[in-house]
Amino acid sequence: MKIAISTESTVDLTPELIKKYDVNIVPFTVTLGDESAPDGDITPQKIYAYVDKTGKLPRTSAVNQYQYEQHFRKLKEEGYDQIVHVTLSSGISVANQNAVIASQKFEGVYVVDSKSLSTGIALLVIYARELVEKGFNGAAIKEKLEKRVPYVQASFVLDTVEYLYKGGRCNSLTRLAVNVFKIRPQIIVTDGKMISGRKYRGKDAPVVTKYCEDTLELFANADKSVAFVTATSYEDEIFALAEQKLKDAGFKTIYRTTAGATITSHCGPKTIGILYINDGGAK
């Protein structure tokens, strides 16, 4: 039986990791003024320049039902008997709803709501690939993925809430308090939605160090086989700080990735997070 693992561009995997784990990607669409392009063709740097110039956020569009149908049909025509598709959280986007509706036109398409974003989705995708290699079928993979979904630890620390504010995910009072007191908030994805966590103040290195320490202490039952350090933009030395904290905690494989245009559009520059599954490796 030939099984495809599929997800959207919001997975934020590098081209090398997409190839390594044989992941089929269907892209969101990003619009800057009159220009629309697939997520992946528009860079975070282009988004920053657009926001600085216009004061507006790009528009991001989830994959629609027709695009999912085309995506699933293409995989079927390539000879895949089953497809396991992991979506961006249903609490954030209509992508999951669209994928579920589209999947009903095909036999053997299993849609999983990640209830996460960015490389939180990637953790589930990697696990799905491991299950394929162990011989599980699509239905069993879906069941096993959904058992691990509640344990995906996805969190980030922001440099600014301006992008969240412009996107309607932060009210004016919160924005004012953050700006006045120069607070750098932690955002935690819980049950598929973004909530506010701890608050930090200071320069990049000490803030990122403390964020990593706090996260590893709060979510201390980690599956240490794989973790991600994902950022919208940061210098190598800041990435390295986060990676070292994960190494010190005993993580075996640590991947560094840069968030794509969709995630960047909502988080803004100098956002960084560590992501892993917090179930002790139970599979």
Coordinates of C-alpha atoms in Angstrom, one line a residue:
M1 CA 0.0 0.0 0.0
K2 CA 1.3 3.4 -1.0
I3 CA 0.6 6.2 1.5
A4 CA 1.2 9.9 0.9
I5 CA 1.8 12.3 3.8
S6 CA 0.5 15.8 3.0
T7 CA 0.2 19.2 4.7
E8 CA 0.1 22.9 3.9
S9 CA 2.9 25.4 3.5
T10 CA 2.2 26.6 7.1
V11 CA 4.3 23.6 8.2
D12 CA 7.4 25.7 7.7
L13 CA 9.7 22.9 6.8
T14 CA 12.9 23.5 4.8
P15 CA 13.1 22.1 1.2
E16 CA 15.6 19.6 2.5
L17 CA 13.3 18.3 5.3
I18 CA 10.3 18.2 2.9
K19 CA 12.4 15.9 0.7
K20 CA 13.8 13.9 3.6
Y21 CA 10.4 13.1 5.0
D22 CA 8.7 12.9 1.6
V23 CA 6.0 15.5 2.4
N24 CA 3.5 16.7 -0.2
I25 CA 2.8 20.4 0.2
V26 CA -0.2 22.5 -0.9
P27 CA 0.4 26.2 -0.4
F28 CA -1.6 29.0 1.2
T29 CA -1.8 32.2 -0.8
V30 CA -0.3 35.5 0.3
T31 CA -1.4 38.9 -1.2
L32 CA 0.7 42.1 -1.0
G33 CA -1.4 44.8 -2.4
D34 CA -2.1 43.8 -6.0
E35 CA 0.4 40.9 -6.0
S36 CA -0.7 37.4 -5.0
A37 CA 1.6 34.4 -4.8
P38 CA 1.9 31.0 -3.1
D39 CA 3.3 31.0 0.3
G40 CA 6.9 30.1 -0.3
D41 CA 7.3 32.5 -3.2
I42 CA 6.9 35.6 -1.1
T43 CA 9.7 35.9 1.5
P44 CA 9.4 37.3 5.1
Q45 CA 11.8 40.1 4.1
K46 CA 9.3 41.2 1.4
I47 CA 6.5 41.2 4.0
Y48 CA 8.5 43.4 6.4
A49 CA 9.2 45.9 3.6
Y50 CA 5.5 45.9 2.6
V51 CA 4.3 46.5 6.2
D52 CA 6.8 49.2 6.8
K53 CA 5.8 51.0 3.6
T54 CA 2.0 50.7 3.8
G55 CA 1.3 50.1 7.4
K56 CA -0.9 47.2 6.3
L57 CA -0.6 43.4 6.7
P58 CA -0.5 41.1 3.8
R59 CA -3.7 39.1 3.2
T60 CA -3.3 35.3 3.7
S61 CA -5.8 32.9 2.1
A62 CA -6.3 29.3 3.2
V63 CA -6.3 26.5 0.7
N64 CA -9.9 26.3 -0.7
Q65 CA -11.9 23.2 -1.3
Y66 CA -11.2 23.2 -5.0
Q67 CA -7.4 23.5 -4.4
Y68 CA -7.6 20.6 -2.0
E69 CA -9.6 18.5 -4.5
Q70 CA -6.9 19.2 -7.1
H71 CA -4.2 18.3 -4.6
F72 CA -5.8 15.0 -3.5
R73 CA -6.6 14.1 -7.0
K74 CA -3.0 14.6 -8.2
L75 CA -1.7 12.4 -5.4
K76 CA -4.3 9.7 -6.3
E77 CA -3.2 9.9 -10.0
E78 CA 0.4 9.5 -8.9
G79 CA -0.6 6.1 -7.5
Y80 CA -1.1 6.7 -3.8
D81 CA -3.7 4.4 -2.3
Q82 CA -4.2 6.5 0.8
I83 CA -3.4 10.1 1.9
V84 CA -2.9 11.4 5.4
H85 CA -3.3 15.2 5.4
V86 CA -2.4 17.2 8.5
T87 CA -3.9 20.7 8.5
L88 CA -3.2 24.0 10.2
S89 CA -5.3 24.3 13.4
S90 CA -9.1 24.6 12.9
G91 CA -9.1 27.2 15.6
I92 CA -6.9 29.5 13.4
S93 CA -8.0 28.8 9.9
V94 CA -10.8 27.3 7.7
A95 CA -8.1 25.1 6.1
N96 CA -9.2 22.1 8.1
Q97 CA -12.8 22.5 7.2
N98 CA -12.0 22.9 3.5
A99 CA -9.8 19.8 3.6
V100 CA -12.4 17.7 5.3
I101 CA -15.1 18.6 2.8
A102 CA -12.7 18.0 -0.2
S103 CA -11.6 14.6 1.3
Q104 CA -15.1 13.3 1.1
K105 CA -14.9 13.0 -2.6
F106 CA -12.1 10.4 -2.4
E107 CA -11.6 7.0 -0.9
G108 CA -8.7 6.7 1.6
V109 CA -8.1 10.4 2.4
Y110 CA -7.6 11.0 6.2
V111 CA -7.6 14.6 7.5
V112 CA -6.0 15.3 10.8
D113 CA -6.5 18.7 12.6
S114 CA -3.1 19.5 14.1
K115 CA -4.6 22.1 16.5
S116 CA -1.2 23.7 16.0
L117 CA 0.8 25.8 13.5
S118 CA 4.2 26.0 11.9
T119 CA 6.6 23.3 12.9
G120 CA 4.1 22.1 15.5
I121 CA 2.5 20.6 12.4
A122 CA 5.8 19.4 11.2
L123 CA 6.3 17.3 14.4
L124 CA 3.1 15.4 13.5
V125 CA 4.1 15.1 9.9
I126 CA 7.4 13.5 10.9
Y127 CA 5.6 11.1 13.2
A128 CA 3.2 10.2 10.4
R129 CA 6.2 9.4 8.1
E130 CA 7.6 7.1 10.8
L131 CA 4.3 5.3 11.0
V132 CA 4.2 4.8 7.3
E133 CA 7.6 3.2 7.4
K134 CA 6.4 0.9 10.2
G135 CA 3.6 -0.3 8.0
F136 CA 0.5 1.3 9.5
N137 CA -2.4 2.1 7.2
G138 CA -4.0 5.5 6.9
A139 CA -6.8 5.0 9.4
A140 CA -4.3 3.8 12.1
I141 CA -2.0 6.7 11.4
K142 CA -4.8 9.2 11.8
E143 CA -5.8 7.6 15.1
K144 CA -2.2 7.7 16.4
L145 CA -1.7 11.3 15.3
E146 CA -4.8 12.5 17.0
K147 CA -3.7 10.9 20.3
R148 CA -0.5 13.0 20.1
V149 CA -2.1 16.3 19.0
P150 CA -2.9 17.5 22.5
Y151 CA 0.7 17.1 23.5
V152 CA 2.3 19.2 20.8
Q153 CA 4.1 22.0 22.5
A154 CA 4.1 25.0 20.2
S155 CA 5.1 28.4 21.6
F156 CA 6.9 31.5 20.6
V157 CA 8.2 34.8 22.1
L158 CA 7.5 37.9 20.1
D159 CA 9.5 41.1 19.7
T160 CA 6.4 43.1 18.8
V161 CA 2.6 42.7 18.9
E162 CA 2.0 45.2 16.0
Y163 CA 1.4 42.3 13.5
L164 CA -1.1 40.7 15.9
Y165 CA -2.8 44.0 16.5
K166 CA -3.1 44.8 12.7
G167 CA -4.5 41.3 12.2
G168 CA -7.1 41.7 14.9
R169 CA -5.6 39.2 17.3
C170 CA -4.5 41.8 19.9
N171 CA -6.6 44.6 21.4
S172 CA -5.5 48.2 21.7
L173 CA -5.1 48.1 25.5
T174 CA -2.8 45.1 25.3
R175 CA -0.9 46.8 22.5
L176 CA -0.5 49.9 24.6
A177 CA 0.7 48.1 27.7
V178 CA 3.2 46.0 25.6
N179 CA 4.6 49.1 24.0
V180 CA 4.7 51.3 27.1
F181 CA 6.4 48.7 29.3
K182 CA 8.5 47.2 26.4
I183 CA 7.1 43.7 27.1
R184 CA 7.9 40.8 24.9
P185 CA 5.0 38.3 25.3
Q186 CA 5.1 34.5 25.0
I187 CA 2.4 33.0 22.8
I188 CA 1.4 29.4 23.5
V189 CA -0.9 27.4 21.2
T190 CA -3.4 25.7 23.4
D191 CA -6.3 23.5 22.1
G192 CA -5.7 25.0 18.7
K193 CA -5.7 28.6 19.6
M194 CA -3.1 31.2 20.5
I195 CA -3.1 32.4 24.1
S196 CA -0.8 34.7 26.0
G197 CA 1.9 33.1 28.2
R198 CA 4.7 34.7 30.2
K199 CA 6.0 38.1 29.6
Y200 CA 9.6 39.1 29.2
R201 CA 11.6 42.3 29.0
G202 CA 15.1 43.0 27.8
K203 CA 17.5 42.3 24.9
D204 CA 17.3 39.3 22.5
A205 CA 19.8 36.9 24.1
P206 CA 18.6 37.0 27.7
V207 CA 14.9 37.0 26.6
V208 CA 15.3 34.0 24.3
T209 CA 17.4 32.2 26.9
K210 CA 14.8 32.7 29.7
Y211 CA 11.9 31.8 27.3
C212 CA 13.6 28.5 26.5
E213 CA 14.3 27.7 30.1
D214 CA 10.7 28.5 31.2
T215 CA 9.2 26.5 28.3
L216 CA 11.4 23.4 29.0
E217 CA 10.4 23.7 32.7
L218 CA 6.7 24.1 32.0
F219 CA 6.5 21.4 29.4
A220 CA 8.9 19.0 31.0
N221 CA 7.7 15.6 29.7
A222 CA 9.3 15.9 26.3
D223 CA 9.7 13.3 23.6
K224 CA 13.4 14.1 23.1
S225 CA 13.7 12.4 19.7
V226 CA 13.1 15.6 17.7
A227 CA 12.6 19.4 18.3
F228 CA 12.5 22.5 16.2
V229 CA 13.8 26.0 16.6
T230 CA 11.7 28.1 14.3
A231 CA 11.9 31.9 13.8
T232 CA 10.6 34.5 11.5
S233 CA 14.0 36.3 11.4
Y234 CA 17.0 36.1 13.8
E235 CA 20.8 36.1 13.8
D236 CA 22.6 32.8 13.9
E237 CA 23.7 33.4 17.5
I238 CA 20.2 33.7 18.7
F239 CA 19.2 30.4 16.9
A240 CA 22.3 28.9 18.5
L241 CA 21.2 29.9 22.0
A242 CA 17.9 28.1 21.6
E243 CA 19.5 25.1 20.0
Q244 CA 22.0 24.8 22.9
K245 CA 19.2 24.9 25.5
L246 CA 17.5 22.0 23.7
K247 CA 20.8 20.1 23.4
D248 CA 21.4 20.6 27.2
A249 CA 17.9 19.2 27.8
G250 CA 18.8 16.0 25.9
F251 CA 17.1 16.4 22.6
K252 CA 18.6 14.1 20.0
T253 CA 17.7 15.8 16.7
I254 CA 17.2 19.6 16.5
Y255 CA 16.1 21.3 13.3
R256 CA 16.4 25.0 12.6
T257 CA 13.8 26.5 10.3
T258 CA 12.6 29.9 9.2
A259 CA 8.8 30.6 9.2
G260 CA 7.2 31.1 5.9
A261 CA 5.1 34.1 4.7
T262 CA 1.8 33.0 6.3
I263 CA 3.1 32.6 9.8
T264 CA 5.3 35.7 9.4
S265 CA 2.3 37.8 8.4
H266 CA 0.8 37.2 11.8
C267 CA 3.8 37.2 14.0
G268 CA 6.2 39.8 12.6
P269 CA 10.0 39.9 12.7
K270 CA 12.1 38.5 15.5
T271 CA 9.7 35.9 16.6
I272 CA 11.3 32.6 17.8
G273 CA 10.0 29.4 19.3
I274 CA 11.0 26.0 20.4
L275 CA 8.6 23.2 19.5
Y276 CA 8.4 19.5 20.5
I277 CA 5.9 16.9 21.6
N278 CA 5.4 16.8 25.3
D279 CA 4.2 13.2 25.9
G280 CA 7.4 11.6 27.0
G281 CA 7.8 9.8 23.7
A282 CA 4.6 7.7 24.2
K283 CA 3.6 6.5 20.7

